[in-house]
Amino acid sequence: MIEDSLGPIVFRMPFFDAGNLIFVFDRIVIESVESGFVSLERLVSSMFDTGGKSSGINAEYGGSPNMKATLLVFLSLYILSIIAQQPTKPVWPTAFSASVEHRRHEPFERHEPRFHRLYYDSVKNKDKITGIEEWHAEYYWTERIFDHAIQREYTIYLQRGSSVCFYRSINTTLPKPNFANVNYIGQSLINYEPVYHWIETDRTRGITFQYFETVKYREPKRIEVSMDREGRSETWNFFEFDSCPQDPELFDIPAAIRNTCNPY
């Protein structure tokens, strides 16, 4: 057994038979996530240089330079293969448009799924949602613009020859997740498309967040938020995703409509 002080043990290394050479690693030591990986050179040196105490490897091969080099290469390949299995954490696109299906579930309430087009541009710091919505028992072409710089939400209801505009402080849930604490689960399928599956669980508030992104382009495919204690959940499904800068005029409100916009 190799004695060292490199950090906590994360996994054990199996026997490796390479022809006449058998590398027996009593353990591979990796420092905690906060400290990052142990230097491989330091790890190999610790296996051969044990401060005067004999180790299986040191006694068998005498700590030869060739043995150290071979071991270093093997360890590098092995650890890289482990790291390669997990993708880097997702990053929310800085500008895009997408068709979105939004579903809500609440106890004793019925919510029909909503379909709309979502636009976002980080340079303008604005979102826009367009689609058909019901308002006062009539259907309108509806445009919602979210100006995050001033925390204001505009809603414009349009019918032939008429428009009605309201504004208020932003009070609408928009899909703009924070991935700092998500954990990689593995791959899944959504509509038979391979996706990476990420999850974050807030046990204090009883909230579970799940994010699915396409393997090929790493674009959003689905977001699920479940509030288990309240029995509520929301789901956003993304289609026709177009990751690119948006036309700045897309977020502008015509002066004639803005001048007649009312607080709501």
XYZ file of C-alpha atoms in Angstrom:
264
model
C 0.000 0.000 0.000
C 1.423 3.376 -0.993
C 1.275 5.987 1.722
C 0.767 9.588 0.701
C -1.026 12.794 1.589
C -2.330 13.807 -1.817
C -5.986 13.919 -0.848
C -9.103 11.735 -0.531
C -9.465 8.508 -2.484
C -11.958 8.769 -5.341
C -11.649 5.371 -7.069
C -9.468 2.286 -7.054
C -7.384 1.172 -9.993
C -7.765 -2.399 -11.298
C -4.895 -4.686 -12.307
C -3.470 -3.965 -15.739
C -1.736 -6.788 -17.584
C 0.521 -5.614 -20.417
C 2.278 -8.734 -21.665
C 4.990 -9.618 -19.165
C 4.476 -6.432 -17.179
C 1.780 -6.267 -14.542
C 1.182 -2.878 -13.047
C -0.433 -3.245 -9.662
C -1.749 0.081 -8.410
C -2.786 -0.178 -4.793
C -4.754 3.026 -5.256
C -4.950 6.115 -7.399
C -5.386 9.288 -5.439
C -7.160 12.333 -6.754
C -7.523 15.544 -4.835
C -10.951 16.980 -4.099
C -12.885 18.837 -6.786
C -12.084 22.136 -5.145
C -8.359 21.519 -5.478
C -8.451 19.931 -8.928
C -6.602 16.850 -10.126
C -3.280 15.792 -8.650
C -0.333 16.339 -10.941
C 0.335 13.012 -12.638
C 4.056 13.463 -12.191
C 3.504 13.979 -8.481
C 1.272 10.927 -8.350
C 3.820 8.714 -10.105
C 6.657 10.054 -7.961
C 4.647 9.262 -4.832
C 4.276 5.665 -5.987
C 8.039 5.231 -6.381
C 9.302 7.581 -3.677
C 7.604 6.665 -0.416
C 9.974 8.332 2.002
C 12.007 5.251 2.678
C 9.029 2.892 2.897
C 8.813 0.133 0.321
C 5.891 -0.112 -2.076
C 4.912 -2.947 -4.366
C 5.918 -1.018 -7.471
C 9.115 0.389 -6.037
C 10.276 -2.985 -4.777
C 9.392 -4.808 -7.984
C 10.837 -2.403 -10.541
C 13.228 -0.266 -8.536
C 11.690 3.006 -9.655
C 13.369 2.946 -13.048
C 12.878 5.998 -15.335
C 11.387 3.814 -18.069
C 8.876 2.381 -15.671
C 7.922 5.823 -14.448
C 7.436 7.081 -18.008
C 5.293 4.083 -18.944
C 3.183 4.480 -15.843
C 2.753 8.199 -16.453
C 1.475 7.597 -19.989
C -0.925 4.917 -18.863
C -2.306 7.023 -16.022
C -2.747 9.989 -18.364
C -4.753 7.934 -20.862
C -6.856 6.336 -18.154
C -7.795 9.575 -16.411
C -8.461 11.345 -19.706
C -10.824 8.553 -20.692
C -12.768 9.114 -17.460
C -12.929 12.875 -17.986
C -13.985 12.508 -21.627
C -17.131 10.644 -20.629
C -18.699 13.776 -19.123
C -19.396 16.886 -21.238
C -18.617 20.368 -20.002
C -21.452 22.195 -18.267
C -24.040 23.761 -20.568
C -24.031 27.442 -21.512
C -27.225 29.343 -22.275
C -27.096 30.852 -25.795
C -26.441 34.590 -25.974
C -28.810 35.124 -28.927
C -31.402 32.871 -30.542
C -34.970 32.345 -31.702
C -36.992 29.167 -31.197
C -40.502 27.777 -31.362
C -41.553 26.828 -27.841
C -44.277 24.666 -26.349
C -44.966 25.753 -22.770
C -46.928 23.486 -20.426
C -48.034 24.171 -16.848
C -49.543 21.813 -14.307
C -51.213 22.928 -11.094
C -53.551 21.028 -8.769
C -57.236 21.572 -9.540
C -56.446 23.902 -12.450
C -56.489 23.258 -16.175
C -53.851 24.879 -18.364
C -53.804 24.361 -22.095
C -50.331 24.153 -23.671
C -49.160 27.411 -25.209
C -47.174 27.665 -28.416
C -45.139 30.737 -29.293
C -41.936 31.994 -30.859
C -39.255 33.118 -28.420
C -36.505 35.609 -29.303
C -33.559 36.589 -27.127
C -30.525 38.800 -27.592
C -28.062 39.469 -24.771
C -26.683 42.589 -26.481
C -30.114 44.221 -26.427
C -30.809 42.509 -23.069
C -34.341 41.777 -24.234
C -36.676 38.852 -24.827
C -39.700 38.731 -27.090
C -42.578 36.254 -27.279
C -45.061 36.183 -30.144
C -48.109 33.990 -30.686
C -51.891 33.751 -30.512
C -53.404 34.289 -27.054
C -56.890 34.540 -25.661
C -57.829 37.827 -23.992
C -61.366 38.611 -22.805
C -62.810 35.638 -24.703
C -61.235 36.701 -28.008
C -58.057 35.606 -29.759
C -55.343 38.156 -30.551
C -51.963 38.083 -32.173
C -49.890 38.901 -29.103
C -46.403 40.317 -28.720
C -44.654 40.466 -25.370
C -41.382 42.355 -25.041
C -39.231 42.101 -21.935
C -36.766 44.927 -21.403
C -34.483 43.602 -18.663
C -32.457 46.827 -18.413
C -35.474 48.654 -16.963
C -37.311 45.518 -15.722
C -40.391 46.299 -17.802
C -42.720 43.961 -19.666
C -44.866 45.163 -22.572
C -47.912 43.235 -23.840
C -49.464 44.185 -27.170
C -52.752 42.649 -28.356
C -53.291 43.011 -32.088
C -56.390 42.466 -34.227
C -57.235 43.758 -37.658
C -57.021 47.553 -37.499
C -56.591 47.720 -33.703
C -53.969 47.402 -30.996
C -54.027 47.480 -27.207
C -50.803 47.905 -25.231
C -50.054 47.454 -21.539
C -46.870 47.603 -19.490
C -45.852 46.491 -16.011
C -42.820 45.236 -14.073
C -41.606 41.901 -15.394
C -43.750 39.183 -13.842
C -43.402 36.369 -16.364
C -41.237 33.262 -16.029
C -38.753 33.103 -18.879
C -36.476 30.155 -19.628
C -33.077 31.555 -18.700
C -31.459 28.964 -16.423
C -28.380 29.092 -14.223
C -26.216 25.985 -14.691
C -23.758 26.565 -11.853
C -25.010 23.644 -9.737
C -26.320 21.173 -12.309
C -25.094 17.592 -12.318
C -24.638 15.444 -15.380
C -26.925 12.399 -15.421
C -26.087 10.927 -18.814
C -27.689 10.774 -22.228
C -31.405 10.507 -22.991
C -33.688 10.702 -26.014
C -36.234 13.420 -26.758
C -38.196 12.909 -29.946
C -35.552 10.261 -30.771
C -32.777 12.857 -30.692
C -29.823 12.164 -28.356
C -29.572 14.751 -25.580
C -27.393 15.422 -22.564
C -29.408 15.283 -19.334
C -28.585 17.641 -16.439
C -30.329 17.946 -13.092
C -30.275 20.114 -9.970
C -32.257 19.373 -6.822
C -32.990 22.000 -4.176
C -34.117 19.887 -1.229
C -34.615 22.938 0.974
C -37.322 24.360 -1.287
C -38.424 21.064 -2.805
C -37.593 22.105 -6.379
C -36.124 19.907 -9.100
C -34.663 21.458 -12.259
C -33.888 19.359 -15.336
C -32.230 20.519 -18.535
C -31.858 18.612 -21.790
C -29.578 19.816 -24.593
C -28.843 18.264 -27.963
C -25.657 16.224 -28.161
C -24.898 17.358 -31.711
C -25.203 21.139 -31.297
C -25.639 21.541 -27.513
C -28.803 23.561 -28.030
C -31.756 23.626 -25.591
C -34.266 20.844 -26.152
C -36.312 20.777 -22.966
C -36.488 22.448 -19.545
C -38.490 20.950 -16.688
C -39.084 22.550 -13.290
C -40.976 20.605 -10.625
C -42.164 22.068 -7.315
C -42.978 18.810 -5.559
C -44.357 20.241 -2.336
C -46.864 22.394 -4.219
C -47.641 19.799 -6.867
C -46.777 22.261 -9.640
C -44.538 21.904 -12.663
C -43.617 23.714 -15.874
C -42.097 22.382 -19.070
C -40.586 24.171 -22.064
C -39.992 22.168 -25.254
C -37.821 23.801 -27.922
C -38.216 23.323 -31.684
C -36.733 24.995 -34.777
C -33.892 26.414 -32.723
C -31.889 29.125 -34.499
C -28.799 30.297 -32.631
C -27.754 33.666 -34.084
C -27.893 37.427 -33.334
C -31.379 38.891 -33.665
C -32.412 41.945 -35.658
C -32.332 44.863 -33.153
C -35.547 46.281 -34.594
C -37.328 43.085 -33.625
C -37.549 44.347 -30.035
C -38.680 47.895 -30.880
C -42.270 49.035 -30.289
C -43.684 51.379 -32.952
C -43.994 54.913 -31.619
C -47.756 55.071 -32.277
C -48.316 51.980 -30.119
C -45.835 52.961 -27.391
C -47.522 56.387 -27.050
C -50.828 54.676 -26.245
C -49.404 52.035 -23.879
C -51.104 51.906 -20.485
C -49.914 50.741 -17.069
C -51.367 47.391 -16.031
